[in-house]
Coordinates of C-alpha atoms in Angstrom, one line a residue:
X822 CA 110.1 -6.7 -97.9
X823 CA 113.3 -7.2 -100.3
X824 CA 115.5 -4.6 -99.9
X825 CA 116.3 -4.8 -104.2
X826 CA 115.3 -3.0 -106.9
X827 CA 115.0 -5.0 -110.1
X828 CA 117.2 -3.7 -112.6
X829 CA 115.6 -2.4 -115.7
X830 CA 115.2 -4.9 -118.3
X831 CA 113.2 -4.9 -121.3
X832 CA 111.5 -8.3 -121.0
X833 CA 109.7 -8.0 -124.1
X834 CA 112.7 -9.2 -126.1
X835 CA 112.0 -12.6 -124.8
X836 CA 108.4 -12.7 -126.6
X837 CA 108.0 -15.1 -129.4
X838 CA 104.8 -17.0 -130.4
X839 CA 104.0 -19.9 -127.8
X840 CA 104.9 -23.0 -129.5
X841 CA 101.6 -24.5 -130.9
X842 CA 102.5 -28.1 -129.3
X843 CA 101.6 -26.7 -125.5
X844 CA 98.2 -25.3 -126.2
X845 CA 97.4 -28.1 -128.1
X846 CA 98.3 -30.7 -125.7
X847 CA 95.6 -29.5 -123.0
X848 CA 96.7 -32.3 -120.3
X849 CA 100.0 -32.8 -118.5
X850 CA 100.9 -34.7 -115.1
X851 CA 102.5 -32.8 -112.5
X852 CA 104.5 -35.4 -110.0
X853 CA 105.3 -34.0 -106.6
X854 CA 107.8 -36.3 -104.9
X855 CA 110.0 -35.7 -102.1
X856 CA 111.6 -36.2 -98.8
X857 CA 107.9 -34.9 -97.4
X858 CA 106.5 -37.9 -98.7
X859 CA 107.8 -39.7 -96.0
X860 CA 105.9 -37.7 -93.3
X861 CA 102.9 -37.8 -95.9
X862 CA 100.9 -35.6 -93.8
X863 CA 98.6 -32.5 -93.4
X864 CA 95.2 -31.4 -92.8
X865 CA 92.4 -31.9 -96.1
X866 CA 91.1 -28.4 -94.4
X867 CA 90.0 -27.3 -98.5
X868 CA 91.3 -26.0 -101.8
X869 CA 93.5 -23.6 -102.2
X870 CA 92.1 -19.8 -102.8
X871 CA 88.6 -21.1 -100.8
X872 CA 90.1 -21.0 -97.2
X873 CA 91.4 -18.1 -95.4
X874 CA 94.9 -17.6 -95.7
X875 CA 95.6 -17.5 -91.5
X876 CA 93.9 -20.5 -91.5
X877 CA 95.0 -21.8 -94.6
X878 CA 99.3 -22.1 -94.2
X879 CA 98.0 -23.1 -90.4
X880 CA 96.3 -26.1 -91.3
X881 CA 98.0 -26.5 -94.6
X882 CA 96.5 -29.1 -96.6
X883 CA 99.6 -29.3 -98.7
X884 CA 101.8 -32.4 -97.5
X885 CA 104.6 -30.6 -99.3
X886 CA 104.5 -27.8 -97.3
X887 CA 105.1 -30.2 -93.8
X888 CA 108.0 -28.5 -93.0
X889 CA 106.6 -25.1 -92.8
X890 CA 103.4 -26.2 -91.2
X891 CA 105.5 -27.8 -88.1
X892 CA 106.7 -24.7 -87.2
X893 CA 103.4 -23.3 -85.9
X894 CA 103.1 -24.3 -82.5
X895 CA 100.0 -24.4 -82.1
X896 CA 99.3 -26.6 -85.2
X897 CA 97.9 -30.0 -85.1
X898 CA 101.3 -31.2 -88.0
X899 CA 103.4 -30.2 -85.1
X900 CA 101.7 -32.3 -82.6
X901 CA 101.9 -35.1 -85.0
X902 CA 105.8 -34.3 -85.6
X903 CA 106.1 -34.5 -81.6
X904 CA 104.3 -37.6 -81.5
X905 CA 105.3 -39.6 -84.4
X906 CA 108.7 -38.2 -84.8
X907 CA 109.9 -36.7 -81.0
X908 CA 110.5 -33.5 -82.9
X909 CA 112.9 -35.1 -85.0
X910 CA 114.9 -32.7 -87.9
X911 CA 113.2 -32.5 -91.5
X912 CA 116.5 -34.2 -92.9
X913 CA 115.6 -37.0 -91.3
X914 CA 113.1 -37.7 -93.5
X915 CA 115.5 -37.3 -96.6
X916 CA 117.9 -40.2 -95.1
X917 CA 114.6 -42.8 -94.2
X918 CA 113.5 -41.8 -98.2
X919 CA 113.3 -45.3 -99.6
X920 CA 111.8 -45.8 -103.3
X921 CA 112.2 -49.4 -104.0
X922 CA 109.2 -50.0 -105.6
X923 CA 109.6 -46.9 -107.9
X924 CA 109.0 -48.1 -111.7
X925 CA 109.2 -44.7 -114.0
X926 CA 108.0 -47.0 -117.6
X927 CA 105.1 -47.9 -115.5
X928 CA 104.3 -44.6 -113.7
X929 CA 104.7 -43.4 -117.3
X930 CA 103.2 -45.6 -118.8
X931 CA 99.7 -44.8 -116.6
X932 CA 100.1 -41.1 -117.1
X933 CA 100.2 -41.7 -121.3
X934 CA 97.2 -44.2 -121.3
X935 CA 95.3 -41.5 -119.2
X936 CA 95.6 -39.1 -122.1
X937 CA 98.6 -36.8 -121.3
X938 CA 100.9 -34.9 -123.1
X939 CA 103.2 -33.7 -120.6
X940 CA 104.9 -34.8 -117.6
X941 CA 106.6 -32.3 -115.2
X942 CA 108.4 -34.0 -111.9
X943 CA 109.6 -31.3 -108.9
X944 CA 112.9 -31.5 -109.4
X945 CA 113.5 -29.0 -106.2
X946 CA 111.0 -28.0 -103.7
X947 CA 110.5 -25.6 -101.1
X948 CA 112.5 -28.1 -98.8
X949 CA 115.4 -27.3 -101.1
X950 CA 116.2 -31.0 -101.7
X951 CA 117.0 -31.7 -104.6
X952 CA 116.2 -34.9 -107.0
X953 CA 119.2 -34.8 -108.9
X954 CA 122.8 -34.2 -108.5
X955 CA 122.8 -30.3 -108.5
X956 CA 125.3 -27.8 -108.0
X957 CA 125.9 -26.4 -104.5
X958 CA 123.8 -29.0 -102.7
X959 CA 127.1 -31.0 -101.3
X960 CA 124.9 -34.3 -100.2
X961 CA 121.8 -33.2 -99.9
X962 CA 120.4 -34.5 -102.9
X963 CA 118.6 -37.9 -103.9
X964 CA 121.7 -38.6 -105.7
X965 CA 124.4 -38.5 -102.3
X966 CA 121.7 -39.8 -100.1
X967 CA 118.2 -41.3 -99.7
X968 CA 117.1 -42.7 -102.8
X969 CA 121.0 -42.3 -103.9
X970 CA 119.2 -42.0 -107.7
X971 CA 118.8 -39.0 -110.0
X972 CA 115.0 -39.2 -110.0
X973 CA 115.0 -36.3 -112.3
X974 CA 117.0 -38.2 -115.3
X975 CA 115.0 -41.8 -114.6
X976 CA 111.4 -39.8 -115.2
X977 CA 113.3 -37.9 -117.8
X978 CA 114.3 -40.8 -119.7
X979 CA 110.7 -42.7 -119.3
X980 CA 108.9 -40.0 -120.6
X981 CA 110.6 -39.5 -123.2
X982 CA 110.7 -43.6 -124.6
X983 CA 106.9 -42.7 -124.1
X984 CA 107.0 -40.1 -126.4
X985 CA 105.8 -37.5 -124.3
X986 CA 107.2 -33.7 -123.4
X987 CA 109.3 -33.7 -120.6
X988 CA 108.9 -30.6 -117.8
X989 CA 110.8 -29.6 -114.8
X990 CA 109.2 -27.7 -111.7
X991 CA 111.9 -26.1 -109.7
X992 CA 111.3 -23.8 -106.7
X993 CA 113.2 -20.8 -107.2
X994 CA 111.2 -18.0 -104.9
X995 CA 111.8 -20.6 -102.0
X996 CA 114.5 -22.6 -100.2
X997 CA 113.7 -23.0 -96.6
X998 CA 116.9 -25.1 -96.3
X999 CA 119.0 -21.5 -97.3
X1000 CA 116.8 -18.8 -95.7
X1001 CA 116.2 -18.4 -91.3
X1002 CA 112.5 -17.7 -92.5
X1003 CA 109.7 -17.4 -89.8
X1004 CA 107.1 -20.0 -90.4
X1005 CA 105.1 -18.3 -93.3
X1006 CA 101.5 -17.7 -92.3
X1007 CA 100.4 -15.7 -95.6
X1008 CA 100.9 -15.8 -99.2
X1009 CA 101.7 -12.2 -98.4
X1010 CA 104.2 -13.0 -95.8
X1011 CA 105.6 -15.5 -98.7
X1012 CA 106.4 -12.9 -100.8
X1013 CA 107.6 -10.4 -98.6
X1014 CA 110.1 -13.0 -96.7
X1015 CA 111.3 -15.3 -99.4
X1016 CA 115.3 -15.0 -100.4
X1017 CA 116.1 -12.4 -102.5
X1018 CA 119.8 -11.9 -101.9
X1019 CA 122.0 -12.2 -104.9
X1020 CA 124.2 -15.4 -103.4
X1021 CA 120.9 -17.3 -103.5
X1022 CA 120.0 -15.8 -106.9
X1023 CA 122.9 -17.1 -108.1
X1024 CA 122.5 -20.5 -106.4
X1025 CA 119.1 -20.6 -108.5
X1026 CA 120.8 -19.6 -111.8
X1027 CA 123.0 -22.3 -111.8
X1028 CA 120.4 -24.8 -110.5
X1029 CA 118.3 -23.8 -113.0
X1030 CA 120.9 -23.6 -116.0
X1031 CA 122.1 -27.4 -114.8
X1032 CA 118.5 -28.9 -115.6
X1033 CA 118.6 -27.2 -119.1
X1034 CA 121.9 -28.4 -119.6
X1035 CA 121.2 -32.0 -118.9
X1036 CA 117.7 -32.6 -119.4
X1037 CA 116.4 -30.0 -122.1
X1038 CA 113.1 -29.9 -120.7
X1039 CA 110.3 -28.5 -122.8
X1040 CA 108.5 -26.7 -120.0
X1041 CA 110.5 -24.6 -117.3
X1042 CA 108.2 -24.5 -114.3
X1043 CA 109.3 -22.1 -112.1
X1044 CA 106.9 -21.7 -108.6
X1045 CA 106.7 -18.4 -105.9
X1046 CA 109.1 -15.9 -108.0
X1047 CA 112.7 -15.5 -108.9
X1048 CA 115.0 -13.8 -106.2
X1049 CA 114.7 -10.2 -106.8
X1050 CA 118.7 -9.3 -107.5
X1051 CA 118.7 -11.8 -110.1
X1052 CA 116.0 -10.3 -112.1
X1053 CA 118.4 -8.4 -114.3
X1054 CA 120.0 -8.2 -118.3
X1055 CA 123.4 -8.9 -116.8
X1056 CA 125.8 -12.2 -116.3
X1057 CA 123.8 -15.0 -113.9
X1058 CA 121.1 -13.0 -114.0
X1059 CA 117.1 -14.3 -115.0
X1060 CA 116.8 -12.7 -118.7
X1061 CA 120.4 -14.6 -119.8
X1062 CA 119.4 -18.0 -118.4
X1063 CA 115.8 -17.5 -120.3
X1064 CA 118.2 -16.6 -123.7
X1065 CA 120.2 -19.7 -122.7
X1066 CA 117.2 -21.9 -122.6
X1067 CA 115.1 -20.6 -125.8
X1068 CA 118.7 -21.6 -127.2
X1069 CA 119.1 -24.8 -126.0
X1070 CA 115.2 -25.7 -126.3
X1071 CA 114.0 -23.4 -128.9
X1072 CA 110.1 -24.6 -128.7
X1073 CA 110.1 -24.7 -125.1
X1074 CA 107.9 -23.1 -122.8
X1075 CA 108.0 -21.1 -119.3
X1076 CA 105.2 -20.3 -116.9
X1077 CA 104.5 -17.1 -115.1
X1078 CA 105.9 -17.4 -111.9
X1079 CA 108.7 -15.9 -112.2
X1080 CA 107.6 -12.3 -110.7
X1081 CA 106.8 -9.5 -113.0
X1082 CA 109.2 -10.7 -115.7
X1083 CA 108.6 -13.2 -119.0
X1084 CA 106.6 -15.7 -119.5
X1085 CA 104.8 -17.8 -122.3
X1086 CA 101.8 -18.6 -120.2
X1087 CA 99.7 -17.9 -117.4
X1088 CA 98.9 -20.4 -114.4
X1089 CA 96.1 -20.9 -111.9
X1090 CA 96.0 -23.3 -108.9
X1091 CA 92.7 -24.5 -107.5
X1092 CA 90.9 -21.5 -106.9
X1093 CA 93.8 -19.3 -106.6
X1094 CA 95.1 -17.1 -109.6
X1095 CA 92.0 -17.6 -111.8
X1096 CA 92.1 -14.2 -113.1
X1097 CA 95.3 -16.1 -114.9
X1098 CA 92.0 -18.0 -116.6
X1099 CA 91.7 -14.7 -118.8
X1100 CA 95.4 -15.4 -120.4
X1101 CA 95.3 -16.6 -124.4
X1102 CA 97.4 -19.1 -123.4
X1103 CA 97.0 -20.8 -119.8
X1104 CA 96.7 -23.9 -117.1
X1105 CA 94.5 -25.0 -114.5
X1106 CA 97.2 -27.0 -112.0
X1107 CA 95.8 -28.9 -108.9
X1108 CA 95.6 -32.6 -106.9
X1109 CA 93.3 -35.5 -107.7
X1110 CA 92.9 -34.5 -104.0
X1111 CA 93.8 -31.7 -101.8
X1112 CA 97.3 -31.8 -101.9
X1113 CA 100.2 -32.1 -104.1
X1114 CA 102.5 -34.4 -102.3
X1115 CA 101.0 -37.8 -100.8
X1116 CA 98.9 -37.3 -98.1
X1117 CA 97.8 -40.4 -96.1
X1118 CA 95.3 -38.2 -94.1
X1119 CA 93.5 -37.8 -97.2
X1120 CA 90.6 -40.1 -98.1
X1121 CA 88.0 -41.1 -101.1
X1122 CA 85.9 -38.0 -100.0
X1123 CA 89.1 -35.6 -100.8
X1124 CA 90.1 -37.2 -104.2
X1125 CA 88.3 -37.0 -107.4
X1126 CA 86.4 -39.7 -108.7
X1127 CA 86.8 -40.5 -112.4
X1128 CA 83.8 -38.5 -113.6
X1129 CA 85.0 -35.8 -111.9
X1130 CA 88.4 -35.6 -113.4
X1131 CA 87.1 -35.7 -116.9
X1132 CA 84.4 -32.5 -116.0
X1133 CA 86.9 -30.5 -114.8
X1134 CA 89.6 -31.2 -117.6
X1135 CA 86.7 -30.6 -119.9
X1136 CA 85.7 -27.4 -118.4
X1137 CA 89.2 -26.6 -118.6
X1138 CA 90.1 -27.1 -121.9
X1139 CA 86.5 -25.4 -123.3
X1140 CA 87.7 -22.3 -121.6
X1141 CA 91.1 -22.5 -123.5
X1142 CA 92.9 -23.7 -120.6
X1143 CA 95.9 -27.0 -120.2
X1144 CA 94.9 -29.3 -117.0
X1145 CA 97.9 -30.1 -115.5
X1146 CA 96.7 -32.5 -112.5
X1147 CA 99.2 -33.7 -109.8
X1148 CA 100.2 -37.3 -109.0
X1149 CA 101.9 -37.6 -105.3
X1150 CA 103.6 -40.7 -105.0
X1151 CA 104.4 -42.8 -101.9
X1152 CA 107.3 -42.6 -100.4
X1153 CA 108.1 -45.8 -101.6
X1154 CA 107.3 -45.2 -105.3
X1155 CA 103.5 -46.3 -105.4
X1156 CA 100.6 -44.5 -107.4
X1157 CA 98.1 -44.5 -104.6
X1158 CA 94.8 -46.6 -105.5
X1159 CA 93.3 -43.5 -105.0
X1160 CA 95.4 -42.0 -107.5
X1161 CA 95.7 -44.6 -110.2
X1162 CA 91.6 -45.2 -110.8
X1163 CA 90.6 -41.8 -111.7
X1164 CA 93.6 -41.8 -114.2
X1165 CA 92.5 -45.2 -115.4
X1166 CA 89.0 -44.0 -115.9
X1167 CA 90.0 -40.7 -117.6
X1168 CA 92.1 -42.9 -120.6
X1169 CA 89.1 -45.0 -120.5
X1170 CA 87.2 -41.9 -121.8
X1171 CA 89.7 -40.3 -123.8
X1172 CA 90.4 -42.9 -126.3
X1173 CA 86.8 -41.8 -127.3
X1174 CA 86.7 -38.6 -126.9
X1175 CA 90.5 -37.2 -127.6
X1176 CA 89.5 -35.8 -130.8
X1177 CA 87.3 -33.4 -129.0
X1178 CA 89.6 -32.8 -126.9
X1179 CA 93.3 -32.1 -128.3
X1180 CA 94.2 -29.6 -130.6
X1181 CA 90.4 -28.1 -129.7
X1182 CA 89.8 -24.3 -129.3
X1183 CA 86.6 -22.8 -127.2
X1184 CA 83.5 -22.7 -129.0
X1185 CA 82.1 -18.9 -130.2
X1186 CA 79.5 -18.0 -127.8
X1187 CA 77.3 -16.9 -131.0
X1188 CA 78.0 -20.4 -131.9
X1189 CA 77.1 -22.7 -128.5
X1190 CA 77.3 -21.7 -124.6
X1191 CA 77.6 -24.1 -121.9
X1192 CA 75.5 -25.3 -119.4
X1193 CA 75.1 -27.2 -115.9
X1194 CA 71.6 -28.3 -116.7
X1195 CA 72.1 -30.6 -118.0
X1196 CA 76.0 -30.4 -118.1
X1197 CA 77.2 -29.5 -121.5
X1198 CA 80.6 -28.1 -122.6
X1199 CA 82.0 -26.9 -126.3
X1200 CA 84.7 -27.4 -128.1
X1201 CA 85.8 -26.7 -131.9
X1202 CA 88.6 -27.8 -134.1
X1203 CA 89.0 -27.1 -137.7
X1204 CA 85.2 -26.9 -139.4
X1205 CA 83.8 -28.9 -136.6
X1206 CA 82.4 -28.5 -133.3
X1207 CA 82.3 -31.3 -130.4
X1208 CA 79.0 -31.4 -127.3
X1209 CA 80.6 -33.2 -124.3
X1210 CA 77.2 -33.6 -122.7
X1211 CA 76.5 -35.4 -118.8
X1212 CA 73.0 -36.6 -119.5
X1213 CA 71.1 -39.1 -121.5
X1214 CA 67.6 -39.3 -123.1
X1215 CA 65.8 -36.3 -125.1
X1216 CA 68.8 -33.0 -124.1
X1217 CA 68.4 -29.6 -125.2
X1218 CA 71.7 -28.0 -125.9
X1219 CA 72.3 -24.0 -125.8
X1220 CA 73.8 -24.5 -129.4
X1221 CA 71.7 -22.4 -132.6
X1222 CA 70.9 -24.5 -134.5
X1223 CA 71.7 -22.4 -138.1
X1224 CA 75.3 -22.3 -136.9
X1225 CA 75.7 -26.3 -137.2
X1226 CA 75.0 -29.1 -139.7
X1227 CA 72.7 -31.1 -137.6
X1228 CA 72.7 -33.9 -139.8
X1229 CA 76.4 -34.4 -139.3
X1230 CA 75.7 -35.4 -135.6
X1231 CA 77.9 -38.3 -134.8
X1232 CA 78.1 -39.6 -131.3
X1233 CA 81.4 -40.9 -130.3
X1234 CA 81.5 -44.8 -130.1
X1235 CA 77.7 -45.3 -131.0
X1236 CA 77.4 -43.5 -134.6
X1237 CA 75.1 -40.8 -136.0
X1238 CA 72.3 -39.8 -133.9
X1239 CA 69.3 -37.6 -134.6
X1240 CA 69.7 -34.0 -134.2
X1241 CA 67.3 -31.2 -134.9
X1242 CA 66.3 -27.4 -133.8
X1243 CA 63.9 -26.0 -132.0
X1244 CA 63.2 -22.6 -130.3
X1245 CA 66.7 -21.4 -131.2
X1246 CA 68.1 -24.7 -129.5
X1247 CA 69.2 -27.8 -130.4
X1248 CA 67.7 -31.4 -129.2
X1249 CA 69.5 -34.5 -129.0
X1250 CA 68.3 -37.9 -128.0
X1251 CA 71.6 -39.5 -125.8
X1252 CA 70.7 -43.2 -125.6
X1253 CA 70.8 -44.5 -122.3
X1254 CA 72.6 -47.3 -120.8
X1255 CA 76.0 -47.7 -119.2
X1256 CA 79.2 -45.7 -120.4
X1257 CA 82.2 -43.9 -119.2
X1258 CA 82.5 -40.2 -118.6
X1259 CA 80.2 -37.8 -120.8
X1260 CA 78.7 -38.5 -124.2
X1261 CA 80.7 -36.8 -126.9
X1262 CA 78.9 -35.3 -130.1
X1263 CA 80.4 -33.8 -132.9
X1264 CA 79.1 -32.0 -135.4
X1265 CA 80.0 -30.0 -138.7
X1266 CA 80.2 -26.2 -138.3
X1267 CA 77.6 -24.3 -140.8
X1268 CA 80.0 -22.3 -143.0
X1269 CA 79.0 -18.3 -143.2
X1270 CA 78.8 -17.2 -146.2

């Protein structure tokens, strides 16, 4: 357990209104990239928060976390190391990282035609490699060897000729490259064992301060914690380098992983954290898969399909929640087929349905409830109230019918459709035929006099 006491700070002279522009976003792209994608390998055992933790960080299913799942010996990713790489060091994989077919307008380009808002590249994982040229790393960065390319300023730059928010993810609770750790075998063991010493809290700071300095990034992702003897008021500590970056990028946002500090909103992953699902402001983060980096034992049974992608981001987003779903790249620079459909099928839907989407607040439960027979989620914006419905043919929504104008019913792409109460619900008659993703009604919200 760290051995330092936090030093009293009042963090509540950091709150300010989130910026409106993140909640109404409601879908960013989280990229994890790294020298693990070399490897590209772990165990699909399940998501995270639905397997046992023992058995979890044994048979990780996180290809990012290779280098800690090695270390077991009894774990099947060490066999594989032994047999595929003789046992070989984990900076191996950082000098065989090639990325010649890595095209950021065109990874880019996928993410904005699938609908999102936001892109947020790892900029330092748990490896401590980092994809840019940062302080204190000597060569082991992307920049010195590898790739030899700041990865960090050629996503920066795309995403920003796209016209969308640029994030950065950084690891500060760990650095397995600067810490003798134990392999970690629980998220409690994480906590308790991570670097906490001020040399490393330092080496964050200035990690942390370079990426606001040079690429203003509009989200601050932080993952694990901050090192506890840099959680302080004073010089290189946490609650200056948040002042520093509400100065540099006054609407910018930070998540909540930075311990028991500041934050602007909360974060779930999988099934882990979803208490966070409570916050007013919040984000649902996970894989099209079961992993964040690529994994090439994964297959179409551990991805999500395209329909599946646009439940949950609906789900998401009529609970008040962001969705910000991971892409792991090859190696190489490839979107994996896998990958690239569901976010191809998702843009096919959204360019209908984005107006029920963005911007959108949860329906009032005195107004409309949800269901999963047949599959119905709400959302509201303004005077008006969107149905994002999975069925076709005569539905019955959970909807009162007094609250809404059902004459005002509009299906998205087809026109108005027939709408009417009965028994304190309201029926709609979805015409069949083929179409992507859920059928999308909108309809006027009865003013209350």
């Amino acid at each position: 357990m760290s051995q330092f006491k936090e030093t009293p700070v009042d963090w509540d002279r950091l709150a300010r209104p989130v910026p409106s522009w993140f909640p109404d976003a409601k879908f960013g792209i989280f990229i994890h990239w790294g020298a693990y994608s070399v490897p590209a390998w772990a165990e699909p055992v399940g998501e995270l928060g639905a397997v046992e933790d023992r058995v979890w960080f044994r048979h990780n299913p996180y290809a990012e976390w290779y280098w800690n799942t090695v270390r077991f010996e009894d774990s099947p990713a060490r066999a594989h190391q032994r047999e595929i790489y003789k046992d070989a060091p984990y900076d191996d994989f950082l000098d065989a990282w090639q990325v010649g077919d890595f095209d950021p307008a065109d990874w880019v380009k996928l993410f904005a035609e699938a609908g999102a808002r936001y892109v947020i590249p790892t900029t330092k994982h748990h490896d401590g490699i980092a994809l840019w040229d940062a302080p204190g790393t000597n060569t082991r960065n992307t920049v010195r060897r590898g790739p030899h390319r700041d990865l960090v300023r050629d996503l920066e730059v795309a995403v920003r000729n796209a016209g969308l928010r640029f994030g950065a993810y950084y690891s500060g609770g760990l650095d397995w490259n600067v810490s003798n750790l134990p392999p970690l075998d629980t998220h409690k063991a994480v906590h308790e064992q991570r670097p906490c010493d001020a040399a490393y809290a330092a080496y964050a700071y200035f990690h942390v301060k370079d990426l606001i300095d040079h690429y203003r990034p509009d989200i601050l992702w932080n993952d694990i914690e901050w090192p506890d003897a840099g959680k302080h008021g004073l010089s290189l500590g946490l609650f200056e380098l948040m002042e520093h970056y509400y100065r540099v990028v006054p609407d910018g946002v930070v998540n909540d992983r930075w311990g028991d500090t500041h934050w602007d909103y909360k974060t779930s992953e999988y099934q882990f954290h979803l208490d966070s699902e409570q916050s007013a402001v919040w984000e649902n983060c996970r894989g099209i898969g079961l992993s964040f980096g690529y994994n090439r034992e994964e297959s179409s049974s551990h991805l999500m399909d395209g329909d599946q992608l646009i439940k949950h981001l609906v789900d998401v987003v009529s609970r008040g929640g962001n969705l910000l779903l991971n892409v792991g790249p090859t190696a190489e620079g490839m979107i994996p087929a896998g990958q690239r459909a569901p976010l191809e099928h998702l843009g096919a839907w959204m360019k209908r349905a984005g107006e029920g989407i963005y911007g959108t607040t949860p329906v009032s439960s005195a107004v409309a409830q949800p269901s999963d027979l047949p599959w119905s989620r709400w959302t509201q914006k303004g005077g008006r109230a969107w149905a994002i419905v999975d069925a076709s043919g005569p539905i019955e929504l959970r909807a009162r019918p007094d609250a809404l104008e059902l004459g005002s019913a509009v299906l998205a792409g087809a026109g108005p459709v027939t709408a009417q109460g009965r028994d304190g619900r309201v029926l709609v008659n979805l015409p069949a035929g083929p179409r992507i993703g859920p059928a999308v009604v909108s309809f006027d919200l009865r003013s209350r006099s």
